C-alpha positions as semicolon CSV with decimal commas, in nm:
position;residue;x (nm);y (nm);z (nm)
1;M;3,427;-7,005;-5,471
2;S;3,122;-6,963;-5,695
3;N;2,790;-6,852;-5,553
4;P;2,543;-7,142;-5,582
5;D;2,252;-6,895;-5,582
6;A;2,389;-6,691;-5,872
7;P;2,202;-6,734;-6,200
8;P;2,389;-6,936;-6,460
9;P;2,573;-6,725;-6,720
10;S;2,392;-6,666;-7,046
11;P;2,508;-6,897;-7,322
12;L;2,754;-6,738;-7,560
13;S;2,594;-6,603;-7,877
14;R;2,679;-6,358;-8,152
15;E;2,447;-6,101;-7,993
16;R;2,614;-6,135;-7,654
17;V;2,962;-6,110;-7,807
18;L;2,872;-5,797;-8,003
19;R;2,704;-5,628;-7,707
20;A;3,016;-5,685;-7,498
21;A;3,232;-5,550;-7,780
22;L;3,011;-5,242;-7,804
23;R;3,060;-5,174;-7,431
24;L;3,437;-5,204;-7,466
25;A;3,446;-4,974;-7,770
26;D;3,229;-4,714;-7,597
27;E;3,448;-4,723;-7,285
28;G;3,794;-4,730;-7,440
29;G;3,765;-4,662;-7,811
30;I;3,783;-4,906;-8,096
31;E;4,163;-4,919;-8,073
32;S;4,132;-5,085;-7,732
33;L;3,910;-5,362;-7,866
34;S;4,079;-5,699;-7,909
35;M;3,962;-6,058;-7,913
36;R;4,156;-6,121;-7,592
37;K;3,990;-5,833;-7,408
38;L;3,655;-5,935;-7,544
39;A;3,701;-6,288;-7,414
40;E;3,801;-6,153;-7,073
41;E;3,494;-5,929;-7,067
42;L;3,274;-6,231;-7,134
43;G;3,465;-6,465;-6,903
44;V;3,540;-6,718;-7,177
45;Q;3,836;-6,851;-7,370
46;A;3,925;-6,644;-7,676
47;M;3,889;-6,943;-7,909
48;S;3,523;-6,983;-7,816
49;L;3,448;-6,643;-7,969
50;Y;3,525;-6,778;-8,314
51;N;3,214;-6,995;-8,300
52;H;3,013;-6,671;-8,327
53;V;3,233;-6,413;-8,502
54;T;3,491;-6,457;-8,776
55;N;3,753;-6,210;-8,651
56;K;3,793;-5,859;-8,512
57;D;3,682;-5,702;-8,839
58;D;3,360;-5,901;-8,823
59;V;3,311;-5,776;-8,466
60;I;3,357;-5,413;-8,574
61;C;3,112;-5,455;-8,861
62;G;2,867;-5,608;-8,616
63;I;2,886;-5,330;-8,360
64;V;2,865;-5,064;-8,631
65;D;2,542;-5,227;-8,741
66;I;2,408;-5,215;-8,384
67;V;2,487;-4,842;-8,369
68;V;2,317;-4,778;-8,704
69;G;2,015;-4,967;-8,572
70;E;1,978;-4,699;-8,302
71;I;1,925;-4,425;-8,562
72;E;1,570;-4,333;-8,659
73;V;1,509;-4,419;-9,023
74;P;1,302;-4,188;-9,245
75;S;0,933;-4,269;-9,274
76;L;0,760;-4,259;-9,611
77;E;0,450;-4,132;-9,431
78;T;0,627;-3,812;-9,319
79;D;0,720;-3,503;-9,520
80;W;1,065;-3,570;-9,661
81;K;1,232;-3,266;-9,502
82;T;1,091;-3,351;-9,160
83;A;1,192;-3,716;-9,199
84;M;1,545;-3,633;-9,313
85;R;1,584;-3,369;-9,041
86;R;1,484;-3,622;-8,774
87;R;1,718;-3,880;-8,928
88;A;2,013;-3,637;-8,923
89;I;1,954;-3,520;-8,566
90;A;1,913;-3,879;-8,447
91;A;2,232;-3,987;-8,626
92;H;2,427;-3,699;-8,471
93;E;2,304;-3,786;-8,121
94;V;2,373;-4,158;-8,164
95;L;2,726;-4,098;-8,294
96;L;2,801;-3,869;-8,000
97;R;2,697;-4,155;-7,768
98;H;2,940;-4,387;-7,950
99;P;3,245;-4,164;-8,015
100;W;3,437;-4,432;-8,206
101;A;3,158;-4,506;-8,453
102;T;3,182;-4,212;-8,695
103;M;3,524;-4,310;-8,829
104;A;3,423;-4,676;-8,841
105;L;3,116;-4,584;-9,046
106;M;3,319;-4,371;-9,287
107;S;3,609;-4,609;-9,338
108;R;3,449;-4,945;-9,419
109;V;3,182;-5,105;-9,636
110;N;2,891;-5,191;-9,410
111;I;2,634;-5,444;-9,528
112;G;2,464;-5,539;-9,203
113;S;2,086;-5,563;-9,201
114;A;2,041;-5,240;-9,003
115;M;2,270;-5,050;-9,241
116;L;2,094;-5,183;-9,550
117;H;1,754;-5,088;-9,407
118;Y;1,887;-4,744;-9,311
119;I;2,019;-4,676;-9,660
120;D;1,714;-4,813;-9,837
121;A;1,473;-4,612;-9,620
122;T;1,679;-4,297;-9,681
123;L;1,681;-4,345;-10,057
124;G;1,312;-4,434;-10,050
125;C;1,224;-4,115;-9,864
126;L;1,408;-3,903;-10,119
127;R;1,282;-4,094;-10,424
128;E;0,920;-4,072;-10,311
129;A;0,969;-3,696;-10,260
130;G;1,053;-3,661;-10,629
131;F;1,435;-3,676;-10,636
132;S;1,591;-3,874;-10,919
133;I;1,794;-4,175;-10,812
134;E;2,116;-3,985;-10,886
135;M;2,005;-3,674;-10,696
136;A;1,882;-3,889;-10,405
137;D;2,231;-4,038;-10,381
138;H;2,393;-3,692;-10,390
139;A;2,146;-3,559;-10,131
140;W;2,199;-3,848;-9,892
141;N;2,577;-3,816;-9,914
142;A;2,571;-3,438;-9,868
143;I;2,362;-3,471;-9,552
144;D;2,579;-3,751;-9,417
145;S;2,895;-3,549;-9,484
146;H;2,750;-3,275;-9,267
147;I;2,658;-3,525;-8,994
148;Y;2,999;-3,695;-8,989
149;G;3,205;-3,378;-9,019
150;F;3,013;-3,189;-8,753
151;T;3,018;-3,489;-8,518
152;L;3,394;-3,538;-8,552
153;Q;3,453;-3,168;-8,492
154;E;3,232;-3,170;-8,183
155;L;3,404;-3,480;-8,044
156;N;3,754;-3,343;-8,104
157;F;3,720;-2,970;-8,047
158;P;3,985;-2,858;-7,793
159;F;3,750;-2,648;-7,578
160;E;3,428;-2,712;-7,395
161;A;3,143;-2,474;-7,474
162;A;3,175;-2,308;-7,133
163;E;3,542;-2,226;-7,209
164;Y;3,488;-2,038;-7,538
165;S;3,485;-1,690;-7,386
166;E;3,802;-1,752;-7,185
167;A;3,973;-1,913;-7,486
168;A;3,888;-1,612;-7,704
169;E;4,046;-1,383;-7,446
170;N;4,358;-1,600;-7,418
171;Y;4,415;-1,603;-7,795
172;L;4,321;-1,240;-7,864
173;S;4,682;-1,121;-7,859
174;Q;4,761;-1,364;-8,144
175;I;4,493;-1,219;-8,371
176;P;4,563;-0,843;-8,371
177;A;4,290;-0,627;-8,524
178;D;4,525;-0,462;-8,775
179;Q;4,615;-0,798;-8,929
180;Y;4,299;-1,005;-8,876
181;P;4,018;-0,751;-8,831
182;Y;3,724;-0,986;-8,878
183;F;3,861;-1,271;-8,670
184;N;3,948;-1,021;-8,397
185;Q;3,593;-0,885;-8,412
186;L;3,450;-1,234;-8,369
187;A;3,681;-1,309;-8,075
188;R;3,577;-0,988;-7,899
189;H;3,213;-1,068;-7,962
190;V;3,260;-1,407;-7,792
191;M;3,468;-1,253;-7,512
192;G;3,193;-1,003;-7,439
193;K;2,943;-1,290;-7,430
194;H;2,732;-1,125;-7,700
195;Y;2,761;-1,455;-7,886
196;D;2,842;-1,795;-7,739
197;G;3,047;-1,915;-8,038
198;I;2,885;-2,258;-8,022
199;H;2,842;-2,412;-8,365
200;D;2,486;-2,512;-8,447
201;F;2,433;-2,853;-8,610
202;E;2,083;-2,766;-8,726
203;F;2,194;-2,439;-8,891
204;G;2,397;-2,622;-9,155
205;L;2,137;-2,896;-9,179
206;E;1,861;-2,648;-9,263
207;L;2,078;-2,487;-9,532
208;L;2,127;-2,828;-9,690
209;L;1,759;-2,924;-9,674
210;D;1,646;-2,589;-9,814
211;G;1,899;-2,611;-10,098
212;L;1,792;-2,967;-10,178
213;D;1,430;-2,860;-10,180
214;Q;1,509;-2,593;-10,438
215;L;1,684;-2,853;-10,654
216;R;1,387;-3,084;-10,618
217;H;1,146;-2,814;-10,735
218;S;1,366;-2,712;-11,028
219;A;1,396;-3,075;-11,140
220;T;1,022;-3,133;-11,133
């Protein structure tokens, strides 16, 4: 029996549908998302969803755009390297919060308002810093390749950071020093806890930004 004191449910809207879909994707992955499950989550009939979204693909595009909207966009009032560094770190953190989103971003054309603003602000930051339009496109894609690749590796790596030393010890017998001297040296370094073995997102990012800065100077 319904509670007469309970507030009435919010009317169904595109925003409410997408927010529910985002929760389901975050909890179970994008593969678990279906129109039936989405309707159950919202407590409505599945057919009523189609008044607000076209289909599942439209839902995925919508929740990708919500995720992109959480990423800090570069400011034209900030030094370009600082702005792009903050953008990259923010994107990495946001994509870790939404583990399904990296592949969805990489595998579809996204033209939501948040995505268009994100791209335009990124290009604007680079263009105003002196990059040509072609080099701005190359720079943006190089940085995003680092973000996406590093994020996917971090999400799928078979060991937790605290397990690296133990894993190095367990695999040491498979990398004998006479056959793989440098890999063996690295494993022993991690085993001895002289080095944690944890990959550093900002290390690669700084290499990219410094290299792009050199290109920018040589072009101007």
